[in-house]
PDB file of C-alpha atoms and ligand atoms in Angstrom:
ATOM      1  CA  MET A  83     -13.049 -50.271  56.658  1.00 91.00           C
ATOM      2  CA  LEU A  84     -10.554 -53.052  56.357  1.00 93.00           C
ATOM      3  CA  LEU A  85      -9.685 -55.499  59.091  1.00 95.00           C
ATOM      4  CA  ASN A  86      -5.987 -56.210  58.829  1.00 95.00           C
ATOM      5  CA  LEU A  87      -5.614 -59.886  59.666  1.00 94.00           C
ATOM      6  CA  ARG A  88      -1.888 -59.533  60.272  1.00 93.00           C
ATOM      7  CA  HIS A  89      -2.820 -57.684  63.454  1.00 91.00           C
ATOM      8  CA  ILE A  90      -4.804 -60.666  64.728  1.00 91.00           C
ATOM      9  CA  ARG A  91      -2.053 -62.572  66.446  1.00 90.00           C
ATOM     10  CA  THR A  92      -3.884 -64.533  69.098  1.00 93.00           C
ATOM     11  CA  ALA A  93      -6.654 -67.140  68.915  1.00 95.00           C
ATOM     12  CA  HIS A  94      -9.277 -64.695  70.164  1.00 96.00           C
ATOM     13  CA  GLU A  95      -9.457 -60.941  69.872  1.00 96.00           C
ATOM     14  CA  ARG A  96     -12.143 -58.312  70.252  1.00 96.00           C
ATOM     15  CA  PHE A  97     -12.976 -55.583  67.769  1.00 96.00           C
ATOM     16  CA  ASP A  98     -15.270 -52.634  68.469  1.00 97.00           C
ATOM     17  CA  LYS A  99     -15.756 -49.611  66.310  1.00 97.00           C
ATOM     18  CA  VAL A 100     -18.267 -46.904  65.521  1.00 97.00           C
ATOM     19  CA  TYR A 101     -18.470 -45.608  61.955  1.00 97.00           C
ATOM     20  CA  GLU A 102     -19.932 -42.271  61.024  1.00 96.00           C
ATOM     21  CA  PRO A 103     -22.725 -42.386  58.425  1.00 95.00           C
ATOM     22  CA  GLU A 104     -20.555 -40.400  56.012  1.00 93.00           C
ATOM     23  CA  ALA A 105     -18.291 -43.449  55.742  1.00 92.00           C
ATOM     24  CA  PHE A 106     -20.985 -45.261  53.777  1.00 91.00           C
ATOM     25  CA  PRO A 107     -21.679 -44.487  50.156  1.00 84.00           C
ATOM     26  CA  THR A 108     -25.302 -43.555  49.575  1.00 78.00           C
ATOM     27  CA  ASP A 109     -27.355 -45.827  47.413  1.00 75.00           C
ATOM     28  CA  PRO A 110     -30.531 -43.956  46.451  1.00 71.00           C
ATOM     29  CA  ASP A 111     -32.117 -47.149  45.148  1.00 75.00           C
ATOM     30  CA  SER A 112     -32.018 -49.025  48.402  1.00 83.00           C
ATOM     31  CA  PHE A 113     -31.046 -47.324  51.643  1.00 91.00           C
ATOM     32  CA  GLN A 114     -28.992 -44.659  53.315  1.00 93.00           C
ATOM     33  CA  VAL A 115     -27.094 -44.875  56.592  1.00 96.00           C
ATOM     34  CA  VAL A 116     -28.384 -41.992  58.731  1.00 95.00           C
ATOM     35  CA  ALA A 117     -26.795 -42.551  62.159  1.00 96.00           C
ATOM     36  CA  PRO A 118     -23.468 -43.825  63.516  1.00 97.00           C
ATOM     37  CA  VAL A 119     -23.001 -47.560  62.989  1.00 98.00           C
ATOM     38  CA  ALA A 120     -21.811 -49.616  65.946  1.00 98.00           C
ATOM     39  CA  LEU A 121     -19.907 -52.728  64.948  1.00 98.00           C
ATOM     40  CA  GLY A 122     -18.546 -55.153  67.535  1.00 98.00           C
ATOM     41  CA  PHE A 123     -17.335 -58.693  67.143  1.00 98.00           C
ATOM     42  CA  ASP A 124     -15.026 -61.378  68.447  1.00 97.00           C
ATOM     43  CA  VAL A 125     -12.371 -62.651  66.084  1.00 97.00           C
ATOM     44  CA  TYR A 126     -11.386 -66.280  66.415  1.00 97.00           C
ATOM     45  CA  ARG A 127      -8.321 -67.367  64.558  1.00 95.00           C
ATOM     46  CA  ASP A 128      -7.405 -70.898  63.583  1.00 93.00           C
ATOM     47  CA  LYS A 129      -4.275 -70.684  61.403  1.00 90.00           C
ATOM     48  CA  ASP A 130      -5.525 -68.965  58.227  1.00 91.00           C
ATOM     49  CA  GLN A 131      -9.225 -69.392  59.049  1.00 93.00           C
ATOM     50  CA  PHE A 132     -11.069 -66.599  60.798  1.00 95.00           C
ATOM     51  CA  ARG A 133     -14.455 -66.491  62.429  1.00 95.00           C
ATOM     52  CA  LEU A 134     -16.158 -63.163  63.115  1.00 96.00           C
ATOM     53  CA  ALA A 135     -19.067 -63.328  65.541  1.00 96.00           C
ATOM     54  CA  GLY A 136     -20.723 -60.145  66.665  1.00 97.00           C
ATOM     55  CA  ARG A 137     -23.363 -57.531  66.292  1.00 98.00           C
ATOM     56  CA  VAL A 138     -24.134 -54.474  64.211  1.00 98.00           C
ATOM     57  CA  GLN A 139     -26.465 -51.666  65.234  1.00 98.00           C
ATOM     58  CA  ALA A 140     -27.444 -48.999  62.778  1.00 97.00           C
ATOM     59  CA  THR A 141     -30.266 -46.807  61.536  1.00 97.00           C
ATOM     60  CA  LEU A 142     -31.060 -46.908  57.862  1.00 95.00           C
ATOM     61  CA  GLU A 143     -33.368 -44.758  55.861  1.00 94.00           C
ATOM     62  CA  THR A 144     -35.291 -46.460  53.115  1.00 93.00           C
ATOM     63  CA  SER A 145     -38.455 -45.677  51.204  1.00 92.00           C
ATOM     64  CA  CYS A 146     -41.824 -47.250  51.770  1.00 95.00           C
ATOM     65  CA  SER A 147     -42.786 -49.541  48.895  1.00 94.00           C
ATOM     66  CA  ARG A 148     -46.394 -48.383  49.104  1.00 95.00           C
ATOM     67  CA  CYS A 149     -46.310 -44.603  49.641  1.00 96.00           C
ATOM     68  CA  LEU A 150     -42.653 -44.019  48.587  1.00 94.00           C
ATOM     69  CA  GLU A 151     -41.931 -41.822  51.612  1.00 95.00           C
ATOM     70  CA  ALA A 152     -38.582 -42.137  53.317  1.00 93.00           C
ATOM     71  CA  TYR A 153     -38.632 -43.685  56.737  1.00 95.00           C
ATOM     72  CA  ARG A 154     -36.123 -45.009  59.242  1.00 95.00           C
ATOM     73  CA  TRP A 155     -35.416 -48.640  59.806  1.00 94.00           C
ATOM     74  CA  PRO A 156     -33.419 -49.622  62.899  1.00 95.00           C
ATOM     75  CA  VAL A 157     -30.976 -52.496  62.469  1.00 97.00           C
ATOM     76  CA  ASP A 158     -29.797 -54.657  65.340  1.00 97.00           C
ATOM     77  CA  ALA A 159     -28.344 -57.794  63.831  1.00 96.00           C
ATOM     78  CA  THR A 160     -26.002 -60.515  64.964  1.00 96.00           C
ATOM     79  CA  PHE A 161     -23.716 -62.369  62.609  1.00 95.00           C
ATOM     80  CA  ASP A 162     -21.407 -65.343  62.707  1.00 94.00           C
ATOM     81  CA  LEU A 163     -19.205 -65.493  59.643  1.00 94.00           C
ATOM     82  CA  ARG A 164     -16.293 -67.641  58.601  1.00 94.00           C
ATOM     83  CA  TYR A 165     -13.542 -66.444  56.346  1.00 94.00           C
ATOM     84  CA  GLN A 166     -10.904 -68.421  54.585  1.00 92.00           C
ATOM     85  CA  PRO A 167      -8.144 -67.326  52.253  1.00 91.00           C
ATOM     86  CA  HIS A 168      -9.034 -66.970  48.622  1.00 85.00           C
ATOM     87  CA  ALA A 169      -6.906 -69.529  46.806  1.00 69.00           C
ATOM     88  CA  ALA A 170      -4.695 -67.722  44.314  1.00 49.00           C
ATOM     89  CA  ASN A 171      -4.902 -70.529  41.768  1.00 43.00           C
ATOM     90  CA  SER A 172      -8.312 -72.128  41.925  1.00 51.00           C
ATOM     91  CA  GLY A 173      -8.289 -75.771  41.021  1.00 51.00           C
ATOM     92  CA  GLU A 174      -7.451 -79.127  42.494  1.00 49.00           C
ATOM     93  CA  GLY A 175      -6.071 -77.925  45.776  1.00 49.00           C
ATOM     94  CA  GLU A 176      -8.945 -75.635  46.600  1.00 50.00           C
ATOM     95  CA  ARG A 177     -11.291 -76.801  49.252  1.00 54.00           C
ATOM     96  CA  GLN A 178     -14.838 -77.158  48.066  1.00 56.00           C
ATOM     97  CA  ILE A 179     -17.410 -75.045  49.842  1.00 53.00           C
ATOM     98  CA  GLU A 180     -20.880 -76.408  50.270  1.00 53.00           C
ATOM     99  CA  GLU A 181     -23.185 -74.384  48.054  1.00 52.00           C
ATOM    100  CA  ASP A 182     -25.653 -73.744  50.834  1.00 50.00           C
ATOM    101  CA  ASP A 183     -22.976 -72.609  53.253  1.00 58.00           C
ATOM    102  CA  LEU A 184     -23.664 -68.899  53.104  1.00 60.00           C
ATOM    103  CA  THR A 185     -21.677 -68.042  56.182  1.00 72.00           C
ATOM    104  CA  THR A 186     -18.305 -68.816  54.625  1.00 83.00           C
ATOM    105  CA  ALA A 187     -16.603 -66.054  52.718  1.00 87.00           C
ATOM    106  CA  PHE A 188     -13.139 -65.464  51.334  1.00 89.00           C
ATOM    107  CA  TYR A 189     -10.562 -62.889  52.198  1.00 92.00           C
ATOM    108  CA  GLU A 190      -7.665 -61.601  50.159  1.00 91.00           C
ATOM    109  CA  ASN A 191      -4.419 -59.792  50.896  1.00 92.00           C
ATOM    110  CA  ASP A 192      -4.676 -60.572  54.614  1.00 93.00           C
ATOM    111  CA  GLN A 193      -7.661 -58.310  55.077  1.00 95.00           C
ATOM    112  CA  ILE A 194     -11.413 -58.546  55.488  1.00 95.00           C
ATOM    113  CA  ASP A 195     -13.585 -55.805  54.019  1.00 94.00           C
ATOM    114  CA  LEU A 196     -15.793 -54.736  56.919  1.00 95.00           C
ATOM    115  CA  GLY A 197     -17.631 -52.281  54.671  1.00 94.00           C
ATOM    116  CA  GLN A 198     -18.827 -55.203  52.590  1.00 92.00           C
ATOM    117  CA  LEU A 199     -19.711 -57.163  55.724  1.00 94.00           C
ATOM    118  CA  LEU A 200     -21.835 -54.238  56.921  1.00 95.00           C
ATOM    119  CA  ARG A 201     -23.533 -53.725  53.568  1.00 93.00           C
ATOM    120  CA  GLU A 202     -24.496 -57.391  53.506  1.00 92.00           C
ATOM    121  CA  GLN A 203     -25.883 -57.160  57.026  1.00 95.00           C
ATOM    122  CA  PHE A 204     -27.913 -54.098  56.034  1.00 94.00           C
ATOM    123  CA  TYR A 205     -29.368 -55.845  52.991  1.00 92.00           C
ATOM    124  CA  LEU A 206     -30.236 -58.877  55.117  1.00 92.00           C
ATOM    125  CA  ALA A 207     -31.888 -56.691  57.749  1.00 93.00           C
ATOM    126  CA  LEU A 208     -34.001 -54.665  55.340  1.00 91.00           C
ATOM    127  CA  PRO A 209     -37.452 -56.087  54.638  1.00 91.00           C
ATOM    128  CA  MET A 210     -38.208 -57.410  51.156  1.00 90.00           C
ATOM    129  CA  LYS A 211     -41.208 -55.105  50.953  1.00 92.00           C
ATOM    130  CA  PRO A 212     -40.469 -52.088  53.119  1.00 93.00           C
ATOM    131  CA  LEU A 213     -43.515 -50.424  54.652  1.00 95.00           C
ATOM    132  CA  CYS A 214     -43.425 -47.199  56.664  1.00 95.00           C
ATOM    133  CA  ARG A 215     -46.114 -48.763  58.857  1.00 94.00           C
ATOM    134  CA  ASP A 216     -48.190 -51.919  58.618  1.00 93.00           C
ATOM    135  CA  ASP A 217     -51.342 -50.056  57.672  1.00 95.00           C
ATOM    136  CA  CYS A 218     -49.742 -47.667  55.194  1.00 96.00           C
ATOM    137  CA  ARG A 219     -52.534 -46.521  52.899  1.00 96.00           C
ATOM    138  CA  GLY A 220     -50.238 -45.872  49.981  1.00 96.00           C
ATOM    139  CA  LEU A 221     -50.813 -43.510  47.099  1.00 95.00           C
ATOM    140  CA  CYS A 222     -54.042 -42.729  45.324  1.00 94.00           C
ATOM    141  CA  PRO A 223     -53.816 -44.537  41.963  1.00 91.00           C
ATOM    142  CA  ALA A 224     -55.561 -41.606  40.283  1.00 91.00           C
ATOM    143  CA  CYS A 225     -53.851 -38.471  41.600  1.00 94.00           C
ATOM    144  CA  GLY A 226     -50.829 -39.897  43.405  1.00 94.00           C
ATOM    145  CA  ALA A 227     -51.632 -38.224  46.731  1.00 95.00           C
ATOM    146  CA  ASN A 228     -50.220 -39.878  49.831  1.00 95.00           C
ATOM    147  CA  LEU A 229     -53.357 -41.238  51.492  1.00 95.00           C
ATOM    148  CA  ASN A 230     -51.630 -41.372  54.883  1.00 95.00           C
ATOM    149  CA  HIS A 231     -51.918 -37.591  54.914  1.00 94.00           C
ATOM    150  CA  GLY A 232     -55.653 -37.679  54.317  1.00 92.00           C
ATOM    151  CA  GLN A 233     -58.173 -38.551  51.662  1.00 91.00           C
ATOM    152  CA  CYS A 234     -57.740 -36.922  48.286  1.00 92.00           C
ATOM    153  CA  ALA A 235     -60.576 -35.514  46.207  1.00 90.00           C
ATOM    154  CA  CYS A 236     -60.757 -38.556  43.942  1.00 89.00           C
ATOM    155  CA  LYS A 237     -63.629 -40.986  44.063  1.00 71.00           C
ATOM    156  CA  THR A 238     -62.851 -43.533  46.741  1.00 59.00           C
ATOM    157  CA  GLU A 239     -64.517 -46.535  45.163  1.00 62.00           C
ATOM    158  CA  TRP A 240     -62.403 -48.355  42.688  1.00 61.00           C
ATOM    159  CA  GLU A 241     -63.685 -48.417  39.168  1.00 63.00           C
ATOM    160  CA  ASP A 242     -62.657 -50.969  36.603  1.00 71.00           C
ATOM    161  CA  PRO A 243     -60.714 -48.965  33.998  1.00 72.00           C
ATOM    162  CA  ARG A 244     -62.359 -51.014  31.203  1.00 76.00           C
ATOM    163  CA  LEU A 245     -65.792 -49.996  32.484  1.00 73.00           C
ATOM    164  CA  ALA A 246     -64.654 -46.400  32.638  1.00 72.00           C
ATOM    165  CA  VAL A 247     -63.714 -46.562  28.961  1.00 76.00           C
ATOM    166  CA  LEU A 248     -67.110 -48.034  28.077  1.00 75.00           C
ATOM    167  CA  LYS A 249     -68.882 -45.325  30.041  1.00 73.00           C
ATOM    168  CA  LYS A 250     -66.899 -42.674  28.258  1.00 73.00           C
ATOM    169  CA  LEU A 251     -67.836 -44.183  24.883  1.00 74.00           C
ATOM    170  CA  LYS A 252     -71.472 -44.202  25.871  1.00 71.00           C
ATOM    171  CA  THR A 253     -71.524 -40.545  26.871  1.00 69.00           C
ATOM    172  CA  GLU A 254     -69.752 -39.542  23.681  1.00 66.00           C
ATOM    173  CA  HIS A 255     -72.462 -41.023  21.486  1.00 61.00           C
TER     174      HIS A 255
HETATM  175 ZN1   ZN B 464     -45.909 -45.929  53.417  1.00 59.57          ZN
HETATM  176 ZN1   ZN B 465     -56.594 -39.085  44.421  1.00 59.57          ZN
END
């Protein structure tokens, strides 16, 4: 998934590609790509500076933070990224990048890693606290049953665990 910058010869070129989900390594801790990924962008070249502006559409599978079940998360994101060459010897000559300028990245060896670009877009698109649905009822804290599938046999009212301990002590004496 490398964009060879030597092939970008004009000031503006178009890139469109669809990647199969198998092209993405699975990361069980965060998400899995479960459908073909459509990546399309315009490449603008200004000497050794490149700007990639486009869109990525994908379907990710992630797990709900409340009930832990896997569910699908559609991604339709636009991006506008600037790339400049990574200076071989960092130091005086290197241009300073503003710290808050998150849209500027570096490239090396005349190529841009589109796999990394996509991974970053996926991480940006995923919610901080993924929920399978807004009203996910989560897991029963006592038996671990998924309450979206129905009520478990546990007592529904929440009991303070400290009170429960006291009660237990009382009944034992
Ligand atoms: Zn859930
Ligand atoms: Zn339960």
